[in-house]
Short mmCIF file of C-alpha atoms and ligand atoms in Angstrom, two decimals:
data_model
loop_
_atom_site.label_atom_id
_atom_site.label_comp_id
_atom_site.label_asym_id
_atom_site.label_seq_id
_atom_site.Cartn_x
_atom_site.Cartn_y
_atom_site.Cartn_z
CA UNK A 1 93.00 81.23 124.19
CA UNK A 2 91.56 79.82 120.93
CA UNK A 3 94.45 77.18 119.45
CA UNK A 4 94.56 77.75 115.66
CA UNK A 5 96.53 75.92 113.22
CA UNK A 6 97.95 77.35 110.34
CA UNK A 7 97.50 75.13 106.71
CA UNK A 8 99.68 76.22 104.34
CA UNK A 9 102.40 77.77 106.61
CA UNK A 10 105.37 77.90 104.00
CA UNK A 11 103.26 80.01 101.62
CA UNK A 12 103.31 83.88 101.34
CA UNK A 13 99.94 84.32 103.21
CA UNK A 14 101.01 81.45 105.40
CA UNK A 15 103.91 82.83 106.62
CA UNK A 16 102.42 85.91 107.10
CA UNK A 17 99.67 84.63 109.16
CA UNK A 18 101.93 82.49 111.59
CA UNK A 19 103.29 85.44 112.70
CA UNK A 20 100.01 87.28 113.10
CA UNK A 21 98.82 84.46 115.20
CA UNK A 22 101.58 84.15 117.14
CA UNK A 23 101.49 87.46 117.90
CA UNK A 24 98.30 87.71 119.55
CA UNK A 25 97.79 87.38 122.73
CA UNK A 26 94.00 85.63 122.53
CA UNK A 27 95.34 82.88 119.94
CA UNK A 28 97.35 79.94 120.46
CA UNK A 29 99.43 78.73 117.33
CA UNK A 30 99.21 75.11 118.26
CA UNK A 31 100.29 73.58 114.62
CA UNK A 32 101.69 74.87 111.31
CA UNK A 33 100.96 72.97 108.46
CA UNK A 34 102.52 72.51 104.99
CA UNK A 35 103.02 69.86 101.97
CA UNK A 36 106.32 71.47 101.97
CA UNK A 37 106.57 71.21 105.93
CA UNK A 38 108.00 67.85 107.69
CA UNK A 39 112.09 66.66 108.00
CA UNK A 40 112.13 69.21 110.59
CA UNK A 41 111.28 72.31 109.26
CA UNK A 42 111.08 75.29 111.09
CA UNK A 43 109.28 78.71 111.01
CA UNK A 44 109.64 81.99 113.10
CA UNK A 45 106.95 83.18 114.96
CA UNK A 46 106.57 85.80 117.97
CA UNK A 47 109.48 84.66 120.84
CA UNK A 48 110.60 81.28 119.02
CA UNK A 49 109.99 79.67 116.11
CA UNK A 50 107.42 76.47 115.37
CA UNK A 51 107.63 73.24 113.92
CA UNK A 52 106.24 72.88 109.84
CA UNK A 53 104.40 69.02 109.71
CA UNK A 54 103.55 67.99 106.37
CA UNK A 55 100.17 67.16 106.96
CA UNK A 56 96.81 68.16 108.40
CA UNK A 57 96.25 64.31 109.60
CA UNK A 58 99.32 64.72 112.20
CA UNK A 59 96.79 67.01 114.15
CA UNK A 60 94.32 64.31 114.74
CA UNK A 61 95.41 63.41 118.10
CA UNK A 62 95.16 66.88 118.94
CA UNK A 63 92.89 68.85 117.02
CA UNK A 64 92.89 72.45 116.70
CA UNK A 65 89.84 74.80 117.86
CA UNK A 66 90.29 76.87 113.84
CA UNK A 67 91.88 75.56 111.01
CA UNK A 68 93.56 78.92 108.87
CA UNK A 69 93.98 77.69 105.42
CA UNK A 70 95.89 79.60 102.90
CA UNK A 71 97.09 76.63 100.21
CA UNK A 72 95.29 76.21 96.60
CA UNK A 73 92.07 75.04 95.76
CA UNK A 74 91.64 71.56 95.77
CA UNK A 75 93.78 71.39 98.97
CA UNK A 76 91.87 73.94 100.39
CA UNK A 77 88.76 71.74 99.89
CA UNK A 78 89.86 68.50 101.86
CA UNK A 79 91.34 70.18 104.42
CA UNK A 80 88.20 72.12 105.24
CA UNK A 81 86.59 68.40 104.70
CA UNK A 82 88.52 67.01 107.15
CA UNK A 83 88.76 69.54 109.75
CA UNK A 84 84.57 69.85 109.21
CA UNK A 85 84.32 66.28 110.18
CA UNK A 86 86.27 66.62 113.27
CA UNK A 87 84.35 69.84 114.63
CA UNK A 88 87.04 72.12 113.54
CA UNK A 89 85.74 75.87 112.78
CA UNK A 90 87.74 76.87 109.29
CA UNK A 91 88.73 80.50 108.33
CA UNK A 92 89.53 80.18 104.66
CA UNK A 93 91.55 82.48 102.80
CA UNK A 94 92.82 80.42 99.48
CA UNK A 95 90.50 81.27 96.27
CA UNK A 96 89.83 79.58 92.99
CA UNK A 97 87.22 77.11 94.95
CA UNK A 98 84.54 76.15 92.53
CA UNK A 99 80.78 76.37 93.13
CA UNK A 100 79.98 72.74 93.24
CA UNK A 101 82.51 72.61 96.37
CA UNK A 102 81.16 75.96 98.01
CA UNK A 103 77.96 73.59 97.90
CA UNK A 104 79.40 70.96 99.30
CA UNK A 105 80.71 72.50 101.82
CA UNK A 106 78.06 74.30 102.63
CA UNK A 107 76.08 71.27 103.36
CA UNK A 108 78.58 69.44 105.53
CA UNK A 109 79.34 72.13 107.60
CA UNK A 110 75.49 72.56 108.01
CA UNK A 111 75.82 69.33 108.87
CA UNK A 112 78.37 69.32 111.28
CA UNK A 113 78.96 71.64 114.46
CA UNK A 114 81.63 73.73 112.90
CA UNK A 115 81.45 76.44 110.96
CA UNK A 116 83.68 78.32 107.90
CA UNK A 117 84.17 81.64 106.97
CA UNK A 118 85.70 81.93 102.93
CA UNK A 119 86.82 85.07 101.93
CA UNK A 120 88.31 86.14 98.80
CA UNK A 121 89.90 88.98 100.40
CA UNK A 122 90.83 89.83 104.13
CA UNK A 123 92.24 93.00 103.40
CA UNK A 124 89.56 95.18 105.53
CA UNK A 125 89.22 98.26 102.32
CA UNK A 126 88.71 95.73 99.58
CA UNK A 127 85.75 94.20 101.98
CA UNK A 128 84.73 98.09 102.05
CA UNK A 129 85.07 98.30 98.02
CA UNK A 130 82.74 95.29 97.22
CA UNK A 131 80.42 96.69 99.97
CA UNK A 132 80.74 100.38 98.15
CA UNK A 133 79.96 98.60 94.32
CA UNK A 134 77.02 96.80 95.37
CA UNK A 135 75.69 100.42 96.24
CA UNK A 136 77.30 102.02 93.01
CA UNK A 137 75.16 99.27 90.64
CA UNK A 138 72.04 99.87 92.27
CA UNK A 139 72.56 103.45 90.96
CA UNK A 140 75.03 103.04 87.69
CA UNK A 141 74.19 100.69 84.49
CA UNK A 142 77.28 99.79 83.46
CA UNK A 143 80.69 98.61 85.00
CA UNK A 144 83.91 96.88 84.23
CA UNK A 145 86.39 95.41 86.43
CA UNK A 146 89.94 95.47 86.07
CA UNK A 147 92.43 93.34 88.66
CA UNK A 148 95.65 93.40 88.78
CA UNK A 149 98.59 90.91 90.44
CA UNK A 150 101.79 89.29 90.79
CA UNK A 151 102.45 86.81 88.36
CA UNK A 152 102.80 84.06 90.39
CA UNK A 153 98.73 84.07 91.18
CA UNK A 154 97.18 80.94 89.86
CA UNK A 155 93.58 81.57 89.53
CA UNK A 156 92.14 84.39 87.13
CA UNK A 157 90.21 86.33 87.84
CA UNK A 158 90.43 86.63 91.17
CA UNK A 159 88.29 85.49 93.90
CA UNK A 160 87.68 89.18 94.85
CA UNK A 161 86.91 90.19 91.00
CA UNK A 162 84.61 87.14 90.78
CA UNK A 163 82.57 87.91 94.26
CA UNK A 164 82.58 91.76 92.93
CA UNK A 165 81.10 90.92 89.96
CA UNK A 166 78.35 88.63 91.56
CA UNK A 167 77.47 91.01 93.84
CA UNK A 168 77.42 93.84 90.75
CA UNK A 169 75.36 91.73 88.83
CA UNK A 170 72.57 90.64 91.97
CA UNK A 171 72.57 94.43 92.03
CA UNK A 172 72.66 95.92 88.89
CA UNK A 173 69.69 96.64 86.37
CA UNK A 174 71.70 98.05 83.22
CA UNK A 175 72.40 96.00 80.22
CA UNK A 176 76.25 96.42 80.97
CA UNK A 177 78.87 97.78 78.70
CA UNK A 178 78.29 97.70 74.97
CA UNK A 179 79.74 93.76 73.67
CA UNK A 180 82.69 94.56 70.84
CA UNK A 181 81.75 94.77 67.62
CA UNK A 182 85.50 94.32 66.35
CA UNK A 183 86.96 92.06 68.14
CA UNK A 184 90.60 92.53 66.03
CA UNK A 185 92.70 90.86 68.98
CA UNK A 186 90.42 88.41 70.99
CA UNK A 187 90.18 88.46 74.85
CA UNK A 188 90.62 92.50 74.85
CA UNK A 189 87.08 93.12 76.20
CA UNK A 190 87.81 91.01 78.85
CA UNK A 191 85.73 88.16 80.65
CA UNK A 192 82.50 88.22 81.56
CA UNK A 193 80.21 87.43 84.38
CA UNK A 194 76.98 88.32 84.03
CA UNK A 195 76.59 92.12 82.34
CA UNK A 196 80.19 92.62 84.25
CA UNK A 197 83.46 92.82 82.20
CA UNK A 198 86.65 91.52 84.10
CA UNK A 199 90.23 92.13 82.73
CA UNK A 200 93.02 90.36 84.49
CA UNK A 201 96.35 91.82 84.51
CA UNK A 202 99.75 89.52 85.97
CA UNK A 203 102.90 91.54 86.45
CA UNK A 204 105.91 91.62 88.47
CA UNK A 205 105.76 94.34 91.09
CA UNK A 206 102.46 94.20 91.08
CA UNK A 207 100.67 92.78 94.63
CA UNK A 208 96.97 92.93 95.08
CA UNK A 209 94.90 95.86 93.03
CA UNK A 210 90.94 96.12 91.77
CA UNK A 211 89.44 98.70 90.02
CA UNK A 212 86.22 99.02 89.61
CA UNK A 213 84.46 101.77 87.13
CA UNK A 214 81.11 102.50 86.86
CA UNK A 215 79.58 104.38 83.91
CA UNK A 216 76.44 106.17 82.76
CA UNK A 217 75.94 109.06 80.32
CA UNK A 218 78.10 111.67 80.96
CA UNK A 219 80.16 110.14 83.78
CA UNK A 220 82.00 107.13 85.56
CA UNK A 221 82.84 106.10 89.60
CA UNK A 222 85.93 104.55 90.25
CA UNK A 223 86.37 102.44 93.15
CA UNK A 224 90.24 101.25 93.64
CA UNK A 225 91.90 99.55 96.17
CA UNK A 226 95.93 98.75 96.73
CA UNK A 227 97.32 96.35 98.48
CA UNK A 228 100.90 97.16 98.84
CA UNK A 229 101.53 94.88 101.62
CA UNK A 230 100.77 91.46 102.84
CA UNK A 231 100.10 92.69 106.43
CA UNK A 232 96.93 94.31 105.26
CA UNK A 233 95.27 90.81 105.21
CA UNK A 234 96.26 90.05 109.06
CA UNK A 235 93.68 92.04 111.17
CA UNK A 236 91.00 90.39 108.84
CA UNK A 237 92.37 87.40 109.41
CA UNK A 238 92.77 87.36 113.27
CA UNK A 239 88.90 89.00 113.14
CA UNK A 240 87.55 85.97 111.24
CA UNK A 241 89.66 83.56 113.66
CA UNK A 242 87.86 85.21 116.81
CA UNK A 243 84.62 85.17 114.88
CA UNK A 244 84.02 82.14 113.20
CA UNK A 245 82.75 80.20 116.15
CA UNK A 246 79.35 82.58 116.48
CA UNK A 247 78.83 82.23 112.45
CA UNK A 248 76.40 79.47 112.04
CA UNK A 249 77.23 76.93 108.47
CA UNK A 250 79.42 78.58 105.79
CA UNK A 251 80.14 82.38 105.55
CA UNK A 252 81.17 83.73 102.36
CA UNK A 253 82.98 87.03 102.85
CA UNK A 254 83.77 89.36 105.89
CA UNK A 255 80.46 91.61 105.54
CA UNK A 256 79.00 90.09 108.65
CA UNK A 257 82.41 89.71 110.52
CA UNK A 258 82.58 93.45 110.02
CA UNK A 259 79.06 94.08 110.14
CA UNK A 260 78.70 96.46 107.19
P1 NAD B 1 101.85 80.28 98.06
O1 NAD B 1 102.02 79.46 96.83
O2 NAD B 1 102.96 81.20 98.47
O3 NAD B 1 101.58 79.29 99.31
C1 NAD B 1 100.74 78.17 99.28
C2 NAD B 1 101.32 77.16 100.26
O4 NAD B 1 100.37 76.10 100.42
C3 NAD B 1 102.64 76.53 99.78
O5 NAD B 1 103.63 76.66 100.78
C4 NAD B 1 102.27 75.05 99.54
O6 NAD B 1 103.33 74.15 99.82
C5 NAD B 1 101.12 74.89 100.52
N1 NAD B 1 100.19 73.77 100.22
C6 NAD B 1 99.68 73.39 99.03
N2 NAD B 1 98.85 72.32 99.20
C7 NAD B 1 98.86 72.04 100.52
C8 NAD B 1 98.20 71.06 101.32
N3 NAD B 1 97.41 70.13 100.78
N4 NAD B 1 98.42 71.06 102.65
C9 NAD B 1 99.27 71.96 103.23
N5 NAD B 1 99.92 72.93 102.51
C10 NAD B 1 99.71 72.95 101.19
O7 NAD B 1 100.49 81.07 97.89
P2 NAD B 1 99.99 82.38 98.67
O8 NAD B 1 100.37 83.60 97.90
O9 NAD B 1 100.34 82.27 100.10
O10 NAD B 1 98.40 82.23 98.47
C11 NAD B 1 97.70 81.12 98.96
C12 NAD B 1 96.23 81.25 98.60
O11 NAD B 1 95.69 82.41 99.26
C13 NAD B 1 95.96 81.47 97.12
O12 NAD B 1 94.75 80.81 96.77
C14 NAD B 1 95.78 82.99 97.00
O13 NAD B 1 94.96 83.36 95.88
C15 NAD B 1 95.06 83.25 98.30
N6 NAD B 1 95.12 84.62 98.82
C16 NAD B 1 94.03 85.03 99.50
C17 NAD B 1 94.03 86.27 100.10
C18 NAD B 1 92.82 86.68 100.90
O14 NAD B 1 92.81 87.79 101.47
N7 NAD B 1 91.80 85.84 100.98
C19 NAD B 1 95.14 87.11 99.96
C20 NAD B 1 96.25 86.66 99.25
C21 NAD B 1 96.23 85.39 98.69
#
């Protein structure tokens, strides 16, 4: 049984994810963590329910084999620092971490013994879709991105638009879409990374989309993928908990969990 404990427990994905755990019958959901945890605060999981502490430092005494973080950011960043220095393998779901931290943690879990998968998206098709538009700009010249998500989302773009993109642009040997020559409202051709246009949409009803449209002369490739459930994310999850161990330093992504 691998013990995992889950950062972030009160959150959407959080919540989610303590049930996943919970449910399966290789993991042991040993903690569940939250800001918003502590003054006894409860969760369900499979059979019970567990208690919500308010901080990763009340698992010192007894650490965790995987830490499963699904907070924000800068959070996301000392927890993985902490659990790093205390030989705890991370599985990192949260997005919006910078480059300059990717770097440094990079180097510390290098350092250390433990290792930490980051993906922008567990959801097993969008892996599939960033794996299918690396192929597509090796072949088109042009592409634009559009995501789309509930309005509570902090970052923008998302992590899965921004690791999309990269990969695009590693790939890609086309100028990219014409730039506008009328720019009447600004911000309607979108952001861009690299010869990649990205256009972030934030409505209610909306859960976790990403098109991505490829064009040359006389036609266009659209790769889409819907999330229209949180669940999707859980069998990625649970993979990258069972895998992280055998994934030497800092993996970004699920490619190699997958192996496609
Ligand atoms: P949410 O706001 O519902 O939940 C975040 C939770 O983290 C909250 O309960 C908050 O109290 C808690 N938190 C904040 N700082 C903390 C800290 N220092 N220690 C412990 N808990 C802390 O958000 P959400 O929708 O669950 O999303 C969480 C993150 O996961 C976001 O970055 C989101 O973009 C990302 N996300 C990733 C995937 C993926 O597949 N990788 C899918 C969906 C969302």
């Amino acid at each position: 049984m691998i013990k995992v404990a889950v950062v972030g427990a009160l959150g959407k994905m959080g919540r989610a994810t303590v049930m996943a755990v919970s449910r399966d019958p290789e993991l042991d959901l040993t903690w569940a963590v939250d800001v918003a945890g502590g003054q006894g605060a409860m969760l369900p999981v499979d059979g019970g329910e567990i208690e919500v502490v308010e901080s990763i430092q009340a698992l010192e005494a007894d650490p965790p084999e995987v830490i499963v973080d699904f907070t924000q950011a800068s959070a996301a960043v000392e927890n993985v620092g902490w659990a790093l220095r205390k030989g705890v393998h991370c599985v990192v779901g949260t997005t919006g971490i910078g480059e300059k931290d990717l770097e440094r943690i990079k180097a510390l879990a290098d350092e250390t013994k433990a290792n930490v998968i980051i993906a922008p998206n567990f959801a097993l098709g969008a892996v599939l879709m960033m794996r299918f538009s690396e192929m597509a700009a090796r072949v088109f010249d042009q592409c634009e991105i559009i995501e789309l998500h509930h309005r509570a989302k902090l970052d923008s773009p998302s992590g899965t638009a921004l690791e999309t993109a990269a990969r695009i642009e590693a790939n890609i040997e086309g100028e990219g879409p014409p730039p506008s020559r009328e720019d009447s409202v600004r911000g309607t051709r979108g952001g861009e990374v690299g010869p990649v246009h990205i256009h972030s949409v934030r409505l209610d009803g909306l859960v976790a989309h990403q098109e991505v449209i490829f064009g040359s002369t006389g036609q266009t490739l659209t790769i889409r993928h819907d999330t229209t459930d949180r669940s999707c994310f859980m069998p990625g999850v649970i993979m990258a908990v069972k895998a992280v161990h055998r994934l030497g330093g800092l993996t970004l992504g699920l490619d190699d969990v997958l192996g496609v």
